[in-house]
Amino acid sequence: MLQRLNHVALAVPDLQAAVATYRSMLGASVSAPQSLPEHGVTVVFVELENTKIELLEPLGENSPIAAFLAKNPKGGMHHLCYEVADIVAARDRLVASGARVLGDGEPRVGAHGKPVLFLHPGDVHGTLTELEQV
Amino acid sequence: MLQRLNHVALAVPDLQAAVATYRSMLGASVSAPQSLPEHGVTVVFVELENTKIELLEPLGENSPIAAFLAKNPKGGMHHLCYEVADIVAARDRLVASGARVLGDGEPRVGAHGKPVLFLHPGDVHGTLTELEQV
């Protein structure tokens, strides 16, 4: 079911400072920031040869990463996203295994315009896990 | 400087249970466990198309992941490892940027038999970051 690792998402309190770290200190290619108000984040992509790292900064009220940053004020590793071929088949398999899909249990359109779902980290050994149909 | 994402390391309290989750619930290919007593972990690899996820369980006294699991008893995301072409050049660039290399500041031989270093998470916006010369 799991195919490629689509991205690793890191939450950061100050996106501009994080971009400087990845560009200057770590010598990585980093995209321009994109504001995604409907997802409550501003995002940049650290472009690696085989995958990407998403750096996420909260945007607006009720950002989905605000609680994480309140607990981890310096930032940290937020979630992993794996690609799957069929998100509905994936959801059915997960639910049959007893896993909890966050929200109303249905795939929704994620920040990349593709159908996604998030699994409860308590069902994946403490790691918040996103699946995306590519 | 950063090239491929070599792996994402997840610490888990029960490797056998985690292997079952990744194999049966998530449909991934998972390697046989390897005990690395000199590194204080038992490891399996979740083999994805473009990178791998390392699941780490503490082994023996003084495991380097014991403190993390004491704070995160269900497990969680432990570190990211990026490939670099030249670990000594990378170390010099990092030190010149004011970043702290853990341990004695020198690259050492990591769990894959390659030279590695770890950066202090406080210098990378809260994410424990490993560099490996491949």
Coordinates of C-alpha atoms in Angstrom, one line a residue:
Chain A
M1 CA 0.0 0.0 0.0
L2 CA 2.7 2.5 1.0
Q3 CA 4.6 3.7 -2.1
R4 CA 6.9 6.8 -2.1
L5 CA 7.6 9.0 0.9
N6 CA 5.9 12.1 -0.4
H7 CA 7.2 14.5 2.3
V8 CA 8.3 14.9 5.9
A9 CA 6.6 17.9 7.5
L10 CA 8.5 20.0 10.1
A11 CA 6.7 22.7 12.1
V12 CA 8.7 25.8 12.7
P13 CA 7.8 29.0 14.6
D14 CA 9.7 31.3 12.2
L15 CA 9.7 30.3 8.6
Q16 CA 12.1 33.0 7.4
A17 CA 14.7 31.9 10.0
A18 CA 14.2 28.2 9.0
V19 CA 14.6 29.0 5.3
A20 CA 17.9 30.7 6.1
T21 CA 19.1 27.7 8.0
Y22 CA 18.3 25.2 5.3
R23 CA 19.6 27.4 2.5
S24 CA 22.8 28.8 4.1
M25 CA 23.8 26.4 6.8
L26 CA 22.7 23.2 5.1
G27 CA 23.1 24.2 1.5
A28 CA 19.7 23.0 0.3
S29 CA 17.4 24.3 -2.4
V30 CA 14.3 25.9 -0.8
S31 CA 11.2 27.0 -2.7
A32 CA 9.4 30.4 -2.3
P33 CA 6.8 30.5 0.5
Q34 CA 3.2 29.7 -0.3
S35 CA 0.4 30.9 2.0
L36 CA -2.4 28.4 2.3
P37 CA -5.0 30.2 4.5
E38 CA -7.6 27.4 4.0
H39 CA -5.0 25.0 5.6
G40 CA -3.8 27.4 8.2
V41 CA -0.1 27.3 7.2
T42 CA 2.5 29.0 5.2
V43 CA 4.8 26.4 3.5
V44 CA 8.1 26.1 1.8
F45 CA 9.6 23.0 0.3
V46 CA 13.2 21.9 0.9
E47 CA 13.9 20.1 -2.4
L48 CA 16.0 17.0 -2.0
E49 CA 17.0 14.5 -4.8
N50 CA 14.5 11.9 -3.8
T51 CA 11.7 13.6 -1.7
K52 CA 11.0 16.9 0.0
I53 CA 10.8 18.4 3.4
E54 CA 7.9 20.7 4.1
L55 CA 8.6 23.5 6.5
L56 CA 5.3 24.7 8.0
E57 CA 4.6 28.0 9.9
P58 CA 1.2 28.7 11.4
L59 CA -1.1 31.1 9.4
G60 CA -4.1 32.8 11.0
E61 CA -6.3 31.6 13.9
N62 CA -6.8 28.0 14.6
S63 CA -3.8 26.8 12.6
P64 CA -3.6 22.9 12.8
I65 CA 0.0 23.2 13.9
A66 CA -0.5 25.8 16.6
A67 CA -1.0 23.2 19.4
F68 CA 2.1 21.4 18.3
L69 CA 4.2 24.5 18.4
A70 CA 2.8 25.5 21.8
K71 CA 4.2 22.1 23.1
N72 CA 7.4 22.3 21.0
P73 CA 8.2 26.1 20.9
K74 CA 11.4 25.6 18.9
G75 CA 9.6 23.5 16.3
G76 CA 10.0 19.8 15.4
M77 CA 9.0 16.9 13.3
H78 CA 5.2 17.1 12.7
H79 CA 4.2 14.3 10.3
L80 CA 5.1 11.9 7.5
C81 CA 3.2 11.6 4.3
Y82 CA 3.2 8.4 2.2
E83 CA 1.8 8.1 -1.3
V84 CA -0.9 5.4 -2.0
A85 CA -2.5 4.5 -5.3
D86 CA -6.1 4.5 -4.1
I87 CA -7.1 6.6 -1.0
V88 CA -10.5 5.0 -0.6
A89 CA -9.1 1.5 -0.8
A90 CA -6.5 2.6 1.7
R91 CA -9.1 4.1 4.0
D92 CA -11.2 0.9 3.9
R93 CA -8.2 -1.3 4.7
L94 CA -7.2 1.0 7.6
V95 CA -10.7 1.1 9.1
A96 CA -10.9 -2.7 8.8
S97 CA -7.7 -2.9 10.8
G98 CA -9.2 -0.8 13.6
A99 CA -7.2 2.4 12.8
R100 CA -8.8 5.8 13.3
V101 CA -8.9 8.3 10.4
L102 CA -8.9 11.8 11.7
G103 CA -11.8 14.2 11.0
D104 CA -15.0 12.7 9.7
G105 CA -13.2 9.6 8.4
E106 CA -13.5 10.6 4.7
P107 CA -10.5 11.6 2.5
R108 CA -10.4 15.4 1.9
V109 CA -8.4 17.6 -0.4
G110 CA -5.0 18.3 1.1
A111 CA -2.6 21.2 0.7
H112 CA -1.3 19.8 -2.6
G113 CA -4.8 19.6 -4.2
K114 CA -4.8 15.8 -3.9
P115 CA -7.0 13.5 -1.7
V116 CA -5.5 12.8 1.7
L117 CA -6.3 11.4 5.1
F118 CA -4.5 11.5 8.4
L119 CA -4.3 8.5 10.8
H120 CA -4.4 9.0 14.6
P121 CA -0.8 8.9 15.8
G122 CA -1.9 6.6 18.6
D123 CA -2.6 3.9 16.0
V124 CA 0.9 4.4 14.3
H125 CA 3.2 4.2 17.3
G126 CA 3.2 7.9 18.0
T127 CA 3.8 9.2 14.5
L128 CA 1.2 11.4 12.8
T129 CA 0.8 9.7 9.4
E130 CA -0.7 11.2 6.3
L131 CA -1.6 9.2 3.1
E132 CA -2.0 11.0 -0.2
Q133 CA -3.4 9.7 -3.5
V134 CA -1.0 10.9 -6.2
Chain B
M1 CA 25.2 20.2 0.5
L2 CA 22.0 18.1 1.3
Q3 CA 21.5 15.4 -1.3
R4 CA 19.1 12.5 -0.7
L5 CA 17.0 11.9 2.4
N6 CA 18.7 8.7 3.5
H7 CA 16.1 7.8 6.2
V8 CA 13.6 8.9 8.7
A9 CA 14.1 7.3 12.1
L10 CA 11.1 6.5 14.3
A11 CA 11.6 5.3 17.9
V12 CA 9.2 2.7 19.0
P13 CA 8.8 0.9 22.4
D14 CA 7.9 -2.5 20.9
L15 CA 9.5 -3.3 17.5
Q16 CA 7.5 -6.5 16.9
A17 CA 4.2 -4.6 17.3
A18 CA 5.5 -1.8 15.0
V19 CA 6.6 -4.3 12.3
A20 CA 3.1 -5.8 12.4
T21 CA 1.5 -2.3 11.9
Y22 CA 3.7 -1.4 9.0
R23 CA 3.3 -4.8 7.3
S24 CA -0.3 -5.6 7.9
M25 CA -2.1 -2.3 8.4
L26 CA 0.0 -0.2 6.0
G27 CA 1.1 -2.9 3.5
A28 CA 4.7 -2.0 3.5
S29 CA 7.8 -4.2 3.0
V30 CA 9.8 -4.5 6.2
S31 CA 13.2 -6.0 6.6
A32 CA 14.3 -8.6 9.3
P33 CA 15.4 -7.0 12.6
Q34 CA 19.1 -6.3 13.1
S35 CA 20.5 -5.9 16.6
L36 CA 23.2 -3.3 16.8
P37 CA 24.5 -3.6 20.4
E38 CA 27.3 -1.0 19.8
H39 CA 24.6 1.5 18.8
G40 CA 22.1 0.5 21.5
V41 CA 19.2 -0.2 19.2
T42 CA 17.5 -3.0 17.3
V43 CA 16.5 -1.7 13.8
V44 CA 14.2 -2.7 10.9
F45 CA 13.8 -0.9 7.6
V46 CA 10.5 0.0 6.1
E47 CA 11.5 -0.1 2.4
L48 CA 9.7 2.6 0.3
E49 CA 10.2 3.3 -3.4
N50 CA 12.4 6.4 -2.8
T51 CA 13.8 6.1 0.8
K52 CA 13.4 4.1 4.0
I53 CA 12.0 4.5 7.4
E54 CA 14.0 3.1 10.3
L55 CA 12.1 1.7 13.2
L56 CA 14.3 1.8 16.3
E57 CA 13.8 -0.1 19.6
P58 CA 16.2 0.4 22.5
L59 CA 18.7 -2.4 23.1
G60 CA 20.7 -2.8 26.3
E61 CA 21.5 -0.2 29.0
N62 CA 22.1 3.4 28.0
S63 CA 20.4 3.2 24.6
P64 CA 20.6 6.6 22.9
I65 CA 16.8 6.5 22.3
A66 CA 15.8 5.6 25.9
A67 CA 15.4 9.2 27.0
F68 CA 13.2 10.0 24.0
L69 CA 10.9 7.0 24.7
A70 CA 10.7 8.0 28.4
K71 CA 9.3 11.3 27.2
N72 CA 7.3 9.8 24.3
P73 CA 6.2 6.4 25.7
K74 CA 4.1 5.5 22.6
G75 CA 7.1 6.3 20.3
G76 CA 7.5 9.0 17.7
M77 CA 9.6 10.7 15.1
H78 CA 13.2 10.7 16.3
H79 CA 15.5 12.1 13.6
L80 CA 16.1 12.8 9.9
C81 CA 19.2 11.7 8.0
Y82 CA 20.4 13.4 4.9
E83 CA 23.2 12.3 2.6
V84 CA 26.2 14.5 1.9
A85 CA 29.2 14.0 -0.4
D86 CA 31.9 14.9 2.1
I87 CA 31.3 14.7 5.8
V88 CA 34.4 16.6 6.8
A89 CA 33.6 19.5 4.5
A90 CA 30.0 19.5 5.8
R91 CA 31.3 19.6 9.4
D92 CA 33.5 22.5 8.6
R93 CA 30.7 24.5 7.0
L94 CA 28.4 23.7 9.9
V95 CA 30.9 24.7 12.6
A96 CA 31.7 27.9 10.6
S97 CA 27.9 28.7 10.7
G98 CA 27.9 28.3 14.5
A99 CA 26.1 24.9 14.6
R100 CA 26.9 22.4 17.3
V101 CA 28.0 18.9 16.3
L102 CA 27.0 16.4 19.0
G103 CA 29.7 14.3 20.8
D104 CA 33.3 15.4 20.3
G105 CA 32.5 17.3 17.1
E106 CA 34.2 14.7 14.9
P107 CA 32.3 12.4 12.4
R108 CA 32.1 8.8 13.7
V109 CA 31.0 5.5 12.1
G110 CA 27.2 5.2 12.2
A111 CA 24.8 2.3 12.3
H112 CA 25.3 1.7 8.5
G113 CA 29.1 1.6 8.7
K114 CA 29.4 5.1 7.1
P115 CA 30.7 8.3 8.6
V116 CA 28.0 10.3 10.2
L117 CA 27.5 13.3 12.5
F118 CA 24.5 14.6 14.4
L119 CA 23.6 18.3 14.7
H120 CA 22.1 19.7 17.9
P121 CA 18.3 20.0 17.4
G122 CA 18.4 23.5 18.9
D123 CA 20.4 24.6 15.9
V124 CA 17.9 23.0 13.3
H125 CA 14.6 24.4 14.6
G126 CA 13.9 21.5 16.9
T127 CA 14.7 18.6 14.6
L128 CA 17.5 16.2 15.4
T129 CA 19.4 16.0 12.2
E130 CA 22.0 13.4 11.0
L131 CA 24.3 13.8 8.0
E132 CA 25.8 10.7 6.4
Q133 CA 28.6 10.5 3.9
V134 CA 27.5 7.8 1.3

